Tab-separated table of C-alpha atoms in Angstrom:
chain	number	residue	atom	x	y	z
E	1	UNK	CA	0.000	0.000	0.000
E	2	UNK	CA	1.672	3.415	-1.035
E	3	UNK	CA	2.753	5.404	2.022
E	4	UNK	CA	0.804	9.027	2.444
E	5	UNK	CA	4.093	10.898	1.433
E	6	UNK	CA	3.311	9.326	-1.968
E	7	UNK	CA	0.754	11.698	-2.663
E	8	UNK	CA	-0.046	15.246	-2.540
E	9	UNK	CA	-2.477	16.698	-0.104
E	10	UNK	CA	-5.263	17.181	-2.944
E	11	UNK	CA	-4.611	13.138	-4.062
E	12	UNK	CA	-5.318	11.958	0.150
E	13	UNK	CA	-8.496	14.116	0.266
E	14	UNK	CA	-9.824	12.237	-2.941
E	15	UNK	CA	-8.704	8.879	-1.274
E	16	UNK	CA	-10.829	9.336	1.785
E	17	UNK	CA	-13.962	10.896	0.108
E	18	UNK	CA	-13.410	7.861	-2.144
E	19	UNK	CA	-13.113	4.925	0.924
E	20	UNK	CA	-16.039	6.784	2.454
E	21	UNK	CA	-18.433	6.536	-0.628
E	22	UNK	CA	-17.529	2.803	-0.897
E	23	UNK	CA	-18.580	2.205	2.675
E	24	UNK	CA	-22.044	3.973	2.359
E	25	UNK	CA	-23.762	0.365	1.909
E	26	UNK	CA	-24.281	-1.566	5.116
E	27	UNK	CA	-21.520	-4.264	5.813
E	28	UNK	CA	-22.698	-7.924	6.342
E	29	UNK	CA	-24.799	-8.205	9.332
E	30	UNK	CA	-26.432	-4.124	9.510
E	31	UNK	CA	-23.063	-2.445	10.163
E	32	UNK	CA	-22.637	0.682	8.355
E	33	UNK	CA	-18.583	1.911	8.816
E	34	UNK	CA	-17.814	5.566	8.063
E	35	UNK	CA	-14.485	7.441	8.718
E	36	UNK	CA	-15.815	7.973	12.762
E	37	UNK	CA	-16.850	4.076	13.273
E	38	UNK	CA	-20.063	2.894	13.409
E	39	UNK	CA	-23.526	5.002	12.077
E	40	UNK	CA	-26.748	2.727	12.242
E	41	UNK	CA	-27.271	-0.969	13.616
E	42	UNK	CA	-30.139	-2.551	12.387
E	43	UNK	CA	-31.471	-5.624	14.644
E	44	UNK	CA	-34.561	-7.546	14.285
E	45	UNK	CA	-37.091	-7.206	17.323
E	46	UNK	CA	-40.798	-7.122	18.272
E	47	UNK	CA	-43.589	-4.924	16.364
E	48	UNK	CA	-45.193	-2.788	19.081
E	49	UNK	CA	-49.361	-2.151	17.697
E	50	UNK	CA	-50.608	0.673	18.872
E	51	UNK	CA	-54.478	0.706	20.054
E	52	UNK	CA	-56.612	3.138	18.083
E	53	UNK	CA	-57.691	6.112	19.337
E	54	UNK	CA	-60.915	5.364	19.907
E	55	UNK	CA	-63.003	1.881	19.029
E	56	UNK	CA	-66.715	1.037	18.364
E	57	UNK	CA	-67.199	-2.871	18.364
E	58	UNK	CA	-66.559	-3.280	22.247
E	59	UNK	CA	-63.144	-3.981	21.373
E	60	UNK	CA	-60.035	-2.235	23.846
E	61	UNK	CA	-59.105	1.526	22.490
E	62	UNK	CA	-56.876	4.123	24.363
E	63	UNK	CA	-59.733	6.442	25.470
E	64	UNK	CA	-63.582	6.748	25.476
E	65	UNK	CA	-64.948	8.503	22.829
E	66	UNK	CA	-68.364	9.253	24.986
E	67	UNK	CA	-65.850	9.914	28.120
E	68	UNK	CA	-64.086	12.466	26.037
E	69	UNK	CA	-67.190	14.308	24.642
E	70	UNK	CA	-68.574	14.635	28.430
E	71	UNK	CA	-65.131	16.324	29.171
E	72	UNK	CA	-65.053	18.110	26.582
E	73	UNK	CA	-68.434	20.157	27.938
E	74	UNK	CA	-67.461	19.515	31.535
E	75	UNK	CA	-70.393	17.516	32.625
E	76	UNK	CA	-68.685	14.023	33.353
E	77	UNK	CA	-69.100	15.169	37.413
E	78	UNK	CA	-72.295	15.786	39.350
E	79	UNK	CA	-72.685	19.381	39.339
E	80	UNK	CA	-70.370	19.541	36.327
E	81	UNK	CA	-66.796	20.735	36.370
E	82	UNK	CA	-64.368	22.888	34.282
E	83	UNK	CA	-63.992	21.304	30.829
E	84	UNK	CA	-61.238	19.450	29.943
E	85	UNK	CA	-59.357	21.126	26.736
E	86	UNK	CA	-57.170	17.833	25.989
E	87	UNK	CA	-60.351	15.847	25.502
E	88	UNK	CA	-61.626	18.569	23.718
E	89	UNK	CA	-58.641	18.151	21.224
E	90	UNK	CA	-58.840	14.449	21.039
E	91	UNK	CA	-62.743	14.216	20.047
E	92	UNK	CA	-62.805	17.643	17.626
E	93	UNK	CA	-59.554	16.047	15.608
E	94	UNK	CA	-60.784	13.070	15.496
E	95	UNK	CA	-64.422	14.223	14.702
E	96	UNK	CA	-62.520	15.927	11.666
E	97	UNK	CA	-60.235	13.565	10.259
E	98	UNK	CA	-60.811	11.934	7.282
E	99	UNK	CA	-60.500	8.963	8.647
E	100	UNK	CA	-61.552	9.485	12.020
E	101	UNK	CA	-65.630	8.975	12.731
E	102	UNK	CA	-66.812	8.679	9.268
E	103	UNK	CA	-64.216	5.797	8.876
E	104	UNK	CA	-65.331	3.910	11.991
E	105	UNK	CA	-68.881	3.938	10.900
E	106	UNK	CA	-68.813	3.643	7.515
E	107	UNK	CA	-69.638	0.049	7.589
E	108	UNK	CA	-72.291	0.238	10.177
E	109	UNK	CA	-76.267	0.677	8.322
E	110	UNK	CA	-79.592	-0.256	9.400
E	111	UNK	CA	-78.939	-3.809	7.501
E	112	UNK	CA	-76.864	-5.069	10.497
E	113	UNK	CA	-77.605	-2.784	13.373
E	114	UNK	CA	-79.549	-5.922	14.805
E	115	UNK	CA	-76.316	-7.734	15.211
E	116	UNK	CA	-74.628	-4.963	17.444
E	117	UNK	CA	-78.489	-5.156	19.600
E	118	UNK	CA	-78.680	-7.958	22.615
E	119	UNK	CA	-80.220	-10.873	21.936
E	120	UNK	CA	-82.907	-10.054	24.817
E	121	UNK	CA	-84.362	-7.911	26.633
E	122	UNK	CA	-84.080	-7.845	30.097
E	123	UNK	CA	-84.926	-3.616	31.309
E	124	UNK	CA	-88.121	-2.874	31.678
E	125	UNK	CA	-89.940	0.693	33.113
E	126	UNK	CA	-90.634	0.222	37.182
E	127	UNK	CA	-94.287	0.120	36.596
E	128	UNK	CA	-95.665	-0.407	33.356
E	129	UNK	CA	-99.476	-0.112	34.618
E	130	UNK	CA	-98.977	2.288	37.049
E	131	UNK	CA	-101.812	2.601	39.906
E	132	UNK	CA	-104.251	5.216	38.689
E	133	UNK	CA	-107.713	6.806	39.741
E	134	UNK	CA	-107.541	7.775	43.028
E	135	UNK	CA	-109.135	10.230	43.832
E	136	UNK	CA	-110.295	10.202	47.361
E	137	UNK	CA	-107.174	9.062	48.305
E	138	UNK	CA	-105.564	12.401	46.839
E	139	UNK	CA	-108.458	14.403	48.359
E	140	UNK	CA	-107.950	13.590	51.645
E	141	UNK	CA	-104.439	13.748	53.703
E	142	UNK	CA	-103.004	10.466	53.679
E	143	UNK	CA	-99.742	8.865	55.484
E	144	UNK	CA	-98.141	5.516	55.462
E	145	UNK	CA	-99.282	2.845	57.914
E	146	UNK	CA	-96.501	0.718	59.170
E	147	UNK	CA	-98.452	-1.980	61.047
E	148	UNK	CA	-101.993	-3.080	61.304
E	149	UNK	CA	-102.442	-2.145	65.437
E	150	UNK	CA	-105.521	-0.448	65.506
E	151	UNK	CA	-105.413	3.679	65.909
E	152	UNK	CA	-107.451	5.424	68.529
E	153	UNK	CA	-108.505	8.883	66.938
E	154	UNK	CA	-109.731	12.067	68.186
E	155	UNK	CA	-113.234	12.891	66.950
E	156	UNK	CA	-113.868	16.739	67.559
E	157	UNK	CA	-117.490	17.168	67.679
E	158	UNK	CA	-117.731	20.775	69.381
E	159	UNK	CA	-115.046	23.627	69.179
E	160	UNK	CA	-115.924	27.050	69.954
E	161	UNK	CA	-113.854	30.292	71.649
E	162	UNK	CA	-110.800	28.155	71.023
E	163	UNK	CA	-108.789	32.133	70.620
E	164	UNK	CA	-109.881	35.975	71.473
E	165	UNK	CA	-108.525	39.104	71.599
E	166	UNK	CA	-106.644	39.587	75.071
E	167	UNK	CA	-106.361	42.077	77.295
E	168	UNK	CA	-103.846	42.715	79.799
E	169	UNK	CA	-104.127	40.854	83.011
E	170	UNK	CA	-107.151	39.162	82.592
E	171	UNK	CA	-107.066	34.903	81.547
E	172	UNK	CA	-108.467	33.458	78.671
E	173	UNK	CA	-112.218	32.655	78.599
E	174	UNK	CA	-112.105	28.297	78.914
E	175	UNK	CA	-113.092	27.693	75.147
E	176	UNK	CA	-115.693	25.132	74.502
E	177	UNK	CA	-114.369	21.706	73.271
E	178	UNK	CA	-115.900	18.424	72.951
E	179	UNK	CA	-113.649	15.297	71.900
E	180	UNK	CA	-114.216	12.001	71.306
E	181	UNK	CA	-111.192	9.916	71.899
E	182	UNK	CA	-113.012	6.632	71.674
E	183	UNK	CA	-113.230	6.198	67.251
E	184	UNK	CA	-111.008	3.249	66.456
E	185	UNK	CA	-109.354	2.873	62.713
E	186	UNK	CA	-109.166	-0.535	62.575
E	187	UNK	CA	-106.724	-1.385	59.502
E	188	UNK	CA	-107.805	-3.663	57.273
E	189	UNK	CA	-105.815	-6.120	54.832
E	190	UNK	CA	-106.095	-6.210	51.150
E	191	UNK	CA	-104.271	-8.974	49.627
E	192	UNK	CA	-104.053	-10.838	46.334
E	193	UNK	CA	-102.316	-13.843	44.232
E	194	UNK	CA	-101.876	-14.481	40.668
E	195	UNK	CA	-100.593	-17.878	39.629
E	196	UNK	CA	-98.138	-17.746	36.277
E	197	UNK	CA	-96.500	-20.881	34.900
E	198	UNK	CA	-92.964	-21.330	35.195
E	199	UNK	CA	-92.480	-21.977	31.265
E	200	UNK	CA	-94.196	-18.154	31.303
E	201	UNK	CA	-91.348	-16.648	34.085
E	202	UNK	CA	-88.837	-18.527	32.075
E	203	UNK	CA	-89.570	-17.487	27.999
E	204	UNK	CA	-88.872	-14.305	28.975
E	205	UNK	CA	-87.109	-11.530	31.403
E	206	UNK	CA	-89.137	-12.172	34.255
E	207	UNK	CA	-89.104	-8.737	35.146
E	208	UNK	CA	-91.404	-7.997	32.252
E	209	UNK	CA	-94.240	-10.258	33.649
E	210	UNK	CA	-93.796	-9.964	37.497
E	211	UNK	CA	-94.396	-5.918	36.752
E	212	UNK	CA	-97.476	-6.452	34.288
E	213	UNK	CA	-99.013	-8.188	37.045
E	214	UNK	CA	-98.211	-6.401	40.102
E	215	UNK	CA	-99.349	-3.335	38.156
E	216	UNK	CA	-102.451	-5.036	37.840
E	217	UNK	CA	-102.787	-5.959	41.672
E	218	UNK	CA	-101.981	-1.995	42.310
E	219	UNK	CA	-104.628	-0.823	40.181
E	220	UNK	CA	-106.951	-3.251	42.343
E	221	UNK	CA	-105.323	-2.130	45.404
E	222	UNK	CA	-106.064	1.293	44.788
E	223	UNK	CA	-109.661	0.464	44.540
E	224	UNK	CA	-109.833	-1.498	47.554
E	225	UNK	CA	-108.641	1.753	49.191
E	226	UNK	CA	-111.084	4.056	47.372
E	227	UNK	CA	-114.010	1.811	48.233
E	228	UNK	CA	-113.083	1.696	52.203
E	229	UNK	CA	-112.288	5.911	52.102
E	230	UNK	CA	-116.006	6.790	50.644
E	231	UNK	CA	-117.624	3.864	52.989
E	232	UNK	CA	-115.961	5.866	55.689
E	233	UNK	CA	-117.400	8.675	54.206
E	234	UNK	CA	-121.260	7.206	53.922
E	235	UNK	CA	-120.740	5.955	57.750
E	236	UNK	CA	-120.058	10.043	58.902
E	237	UNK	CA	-123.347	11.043	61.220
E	238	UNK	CA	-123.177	14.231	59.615
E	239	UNK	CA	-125.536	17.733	61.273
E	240	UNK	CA	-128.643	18.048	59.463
E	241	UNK	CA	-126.846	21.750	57.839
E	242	UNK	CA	-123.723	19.656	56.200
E	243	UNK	CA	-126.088	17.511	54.437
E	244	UNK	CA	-126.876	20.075	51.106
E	245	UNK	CA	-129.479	18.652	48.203
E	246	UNK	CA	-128.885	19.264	44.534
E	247	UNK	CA	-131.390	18.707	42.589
E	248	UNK	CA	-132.332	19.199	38.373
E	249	UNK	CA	-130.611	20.080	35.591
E	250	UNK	CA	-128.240	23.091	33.632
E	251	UNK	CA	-129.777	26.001	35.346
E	252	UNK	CA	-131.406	24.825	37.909
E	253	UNK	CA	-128.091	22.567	38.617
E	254	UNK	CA	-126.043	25.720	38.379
E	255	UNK	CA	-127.928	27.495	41.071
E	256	UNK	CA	-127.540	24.995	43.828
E	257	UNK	CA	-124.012	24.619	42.988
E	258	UNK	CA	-124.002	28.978	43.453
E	259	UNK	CA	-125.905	28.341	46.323
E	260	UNK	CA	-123.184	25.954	48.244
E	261	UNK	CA	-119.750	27.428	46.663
E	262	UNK	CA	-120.600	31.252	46.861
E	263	UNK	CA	-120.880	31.274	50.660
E	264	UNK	CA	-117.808	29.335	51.274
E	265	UNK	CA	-115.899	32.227	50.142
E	266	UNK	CA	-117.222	34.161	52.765
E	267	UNK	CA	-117.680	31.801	56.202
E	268	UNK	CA	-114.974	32.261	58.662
E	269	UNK	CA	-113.824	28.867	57.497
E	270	UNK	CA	-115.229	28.388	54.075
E	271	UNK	CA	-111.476	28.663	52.408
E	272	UNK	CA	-110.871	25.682	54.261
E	273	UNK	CA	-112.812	23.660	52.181
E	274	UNK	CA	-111.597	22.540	49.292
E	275	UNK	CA	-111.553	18.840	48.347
E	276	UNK	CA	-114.889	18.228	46.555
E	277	UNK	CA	-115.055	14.605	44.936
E	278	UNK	CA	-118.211	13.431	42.479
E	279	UNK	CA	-120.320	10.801	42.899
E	280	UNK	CA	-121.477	9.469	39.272
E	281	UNK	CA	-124.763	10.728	40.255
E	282	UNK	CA	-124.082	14.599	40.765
E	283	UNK	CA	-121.519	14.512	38.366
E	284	UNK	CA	-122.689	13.662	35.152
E	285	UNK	CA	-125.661	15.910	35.236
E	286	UNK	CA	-123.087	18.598	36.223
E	287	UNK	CA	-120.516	17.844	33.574
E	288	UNK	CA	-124.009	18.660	30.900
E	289	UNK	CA	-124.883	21.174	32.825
E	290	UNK	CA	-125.601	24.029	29.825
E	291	UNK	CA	-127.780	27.345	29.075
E	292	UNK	CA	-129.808	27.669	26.202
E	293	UNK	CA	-127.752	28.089	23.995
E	294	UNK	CA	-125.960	24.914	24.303
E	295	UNK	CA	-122.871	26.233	26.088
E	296	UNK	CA	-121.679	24.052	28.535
E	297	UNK	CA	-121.276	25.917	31.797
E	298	UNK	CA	-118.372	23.779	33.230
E	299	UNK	CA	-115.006	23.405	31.634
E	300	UNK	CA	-113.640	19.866	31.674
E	301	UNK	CA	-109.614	19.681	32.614
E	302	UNK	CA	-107.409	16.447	32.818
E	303	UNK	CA	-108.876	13.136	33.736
E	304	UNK	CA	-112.391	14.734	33.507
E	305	UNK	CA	-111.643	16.775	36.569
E	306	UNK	CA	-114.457	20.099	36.377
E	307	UNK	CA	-113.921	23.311	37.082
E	308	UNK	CA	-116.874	25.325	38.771
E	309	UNK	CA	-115.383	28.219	39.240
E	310	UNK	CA	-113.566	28.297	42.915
E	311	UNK	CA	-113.388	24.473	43.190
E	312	UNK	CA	-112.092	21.835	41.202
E	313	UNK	CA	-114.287	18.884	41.457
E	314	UNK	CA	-113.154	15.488	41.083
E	315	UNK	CA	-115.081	12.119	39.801
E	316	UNK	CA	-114.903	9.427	42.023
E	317	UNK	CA	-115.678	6.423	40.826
E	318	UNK	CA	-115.930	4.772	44.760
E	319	UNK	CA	-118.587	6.834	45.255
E	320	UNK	CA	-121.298	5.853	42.654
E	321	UNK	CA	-123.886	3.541	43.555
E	322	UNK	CA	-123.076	1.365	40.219
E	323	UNK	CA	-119.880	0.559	42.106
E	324	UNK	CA	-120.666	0.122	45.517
E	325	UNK	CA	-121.234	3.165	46.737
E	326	UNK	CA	-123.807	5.634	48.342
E	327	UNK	CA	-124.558	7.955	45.634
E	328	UNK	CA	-123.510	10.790	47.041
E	329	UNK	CA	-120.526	13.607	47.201
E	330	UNK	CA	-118.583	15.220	49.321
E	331	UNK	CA	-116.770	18.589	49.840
E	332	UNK	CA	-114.793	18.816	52.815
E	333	UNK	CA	-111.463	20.168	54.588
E	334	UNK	CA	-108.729	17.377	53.573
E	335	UNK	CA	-107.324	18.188	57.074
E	336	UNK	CA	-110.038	16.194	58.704
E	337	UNK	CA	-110.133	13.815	56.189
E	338	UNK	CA	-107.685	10.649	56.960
E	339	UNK	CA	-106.578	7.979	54.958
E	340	UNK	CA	-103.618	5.600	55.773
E	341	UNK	CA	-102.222	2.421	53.516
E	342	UNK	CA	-98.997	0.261	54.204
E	343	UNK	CA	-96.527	0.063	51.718
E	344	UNK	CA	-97.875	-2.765	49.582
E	345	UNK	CA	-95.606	-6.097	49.977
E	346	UNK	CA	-94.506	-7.929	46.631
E	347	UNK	CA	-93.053	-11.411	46.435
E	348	UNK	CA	-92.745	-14.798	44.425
E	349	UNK	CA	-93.599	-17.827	45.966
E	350	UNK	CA	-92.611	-20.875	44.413
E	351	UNK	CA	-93.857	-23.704	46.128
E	352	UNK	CA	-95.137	-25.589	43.240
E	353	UNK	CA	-92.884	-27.058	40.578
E	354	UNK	CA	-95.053	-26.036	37.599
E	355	UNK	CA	-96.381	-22.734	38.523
E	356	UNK	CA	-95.043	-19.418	40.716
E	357	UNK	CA	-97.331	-17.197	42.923
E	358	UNK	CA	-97.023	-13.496	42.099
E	359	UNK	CA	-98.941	-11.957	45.786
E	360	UNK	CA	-99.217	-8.730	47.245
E	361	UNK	CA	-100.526	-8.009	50.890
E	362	UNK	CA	-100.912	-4.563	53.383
E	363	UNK	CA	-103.439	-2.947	55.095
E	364	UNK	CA	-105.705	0.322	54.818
E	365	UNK	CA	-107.910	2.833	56.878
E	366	UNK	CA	-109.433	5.581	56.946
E	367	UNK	CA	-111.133	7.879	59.869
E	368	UNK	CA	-112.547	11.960	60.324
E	369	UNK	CA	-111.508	13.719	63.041
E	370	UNK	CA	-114.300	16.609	62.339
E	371	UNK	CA	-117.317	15.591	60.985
E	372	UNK	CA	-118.290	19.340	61.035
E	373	UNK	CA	-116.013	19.883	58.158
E	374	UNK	CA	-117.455	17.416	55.835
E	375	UNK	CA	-120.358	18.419	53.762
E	376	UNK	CA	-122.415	15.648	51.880
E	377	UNK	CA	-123.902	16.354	48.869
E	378	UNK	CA	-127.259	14.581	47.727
E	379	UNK	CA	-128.578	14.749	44.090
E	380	UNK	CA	-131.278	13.564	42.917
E	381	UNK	CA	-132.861	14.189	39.203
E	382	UNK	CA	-136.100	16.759	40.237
């Protein structure tokens, strides 16, 4: 090999720049060599896959793309909170790509939208026949009833001079009170059974048929309770003033209902009552009530509820004699007015092999604690 003194400066240069351009290709094995030793090493290892951003088939992604869109408008906490601007980033880019959202649902059409469904059912609403029509029960004030010992309730049947105006250094005047502390509300049970096959419970969520049913048994319930509440009612020994006649039709009609409401609005305690519930009797005839002309007098609201003017009078179906009842109405103080039910109780029993017992069971009462407030209300056609 020729030593470096056999060339000139100019010749070495070319030598090296010459050495270094043969080298460029990697050597045997990865090694690249350049005039400073080695520049890139190339060794076979594991592919790392990176999980998209976000995914759509239940499959693992790196974040949620519904997680992202509550941060983004800060609502993922109760009360909300501050939104969060790197979600915001995420979702809007990915929103915008090309191959971002359109992409991932490109493939997805009503054609196969039953494959990404369950294959059943099994949520259904908390009470698909929910208990309904009960008015005297919403007329009256009602509580919960946690057992079924009997209650021992006050019966005021005289009240008078219960307050005056005082004067200085002289006592009270003793105000005239009569109670009765002997009424008993005796609770009562209600109870009921339906008997479903197990192939029934089993075809299906049973869920689904366990609440059909025991909305069924409420709607009965409710009208066990409705029918106990106006018997209660009918029982009342009521003063030969609270018991009020109504009598004909449109006009006629009109002016006995005048005749009751107007002076309400002007008795000491008139304002106080307000619950007035329909017996099929008075209330049909007051529903038609009309003037010559044909114009109804009456406006109907919301489950057939009627508006007289200062009252809003209810139809109660407990009431009617068709279903039980006495025939007449009431309009009374819901203060005085009690009604009480226990939470009803809901269970399976599955004694048999073949069959399951859907059953419900409570109790329910009812009392008045001032008969004085409770006007009855007798109609009859002439």
């Amino acid at each position: 090999m020729p030593s470096t003194g056999d060339f000139n400066p100019e010749q070495i240069a070319a030598n090296w720049r010459a050495l270094n351009a043969a080298e460029a290709a990697p050597a045997a094995g990865g090694l690249t060599i350049n005039d400073i030793g080695p520049r890139q090493l190339n060794i076979p290892g594991p592919v790392v896959t990176e999980q998209p951003l976000y995914r759509f088939d239940g499959q693992p992604a790196q974040r949620s793309f519904l997680t992202d869109l509550l941060d983004t408008a800060g609502v993922t906490l109760p009360g909300g909170r501050d939104p969060d601007p790197n979600a915001r980033n995420y979702a809007l880019a990915f929103m915008a790509h090309p191959d971002g959202m359109a992409a991932s649902f490109a493939n997805i059409t009503k054609a196969n939208v039953a494959t990404l469904n369950p294959t059943q059912r099994s949520d259904v609403p908390a009470t698909l026949l929910p208990a309904r029509n009960r008015p005297l029960w919403d007329a009256c004030s009602n509580s919960p009833l946690t057992s079924n010992l009997s209650i021992t309730t006050p019966r005021v049947t005289d009240a008078s001079g219960m307050a005056n105006a005082h004067t200085e250094g002289d006592e009270p005047t003793t105000a005239t009170l009569t109670i009765t502390a002997s009424d008993i509300a005796a609770p009562a049970p209600i109870s009921g059974k339906a008997s479903l096959s197990r192939t029934l419970i089993d075809y299906g969520p049973p869920a689904l048929v366990d609440q059909i049913v025991f909305g069924l048994m409420l709607q009965a319930w409710a009208q066990v309770v409705e029918a106990r509440i106006a018997a209660m009612l009918d029982g009342l020994s009521l003063a030969a003033g609270n018991i009020v006649n109504l009598a004909g039709m449109d006009d006629d009609l009109r002016g006995d209902w005048d005749d009751i409401l107007i002076p309400l609005a002007t008795a000491p305690d008139g304002g106080l009552l307000t619950s007035l519930v329909l017996a099929g009797e008075a209330y049909g005839p007051t529903r038609r009530a009309a003037d010559d002309s044909g114009r109804r007098y009456y406006r109907v609201g919301p489950g057939g509820v009627l508006d007289l003017g200062s009252h809003l009078a209810a139809p109660a179906a407990a009431l009617t004699a068709a279903n039980g009842g006495g025939g007449d109405s009431y309009l009374f103080n819901p203060a005085v007015v009690h009604a009480a039910e226990m939470t009803n109780r809901f269970t399976f029993l599955s004694a048999a092999v073949s069959y399951v017992d859907v059953c419900i069971w409570g109790y329910s009462t009812a009392w008045c604690s001032q008969p004085a407030d409770v006007y009855r209300l007798d109609y009859s056609a002439s």
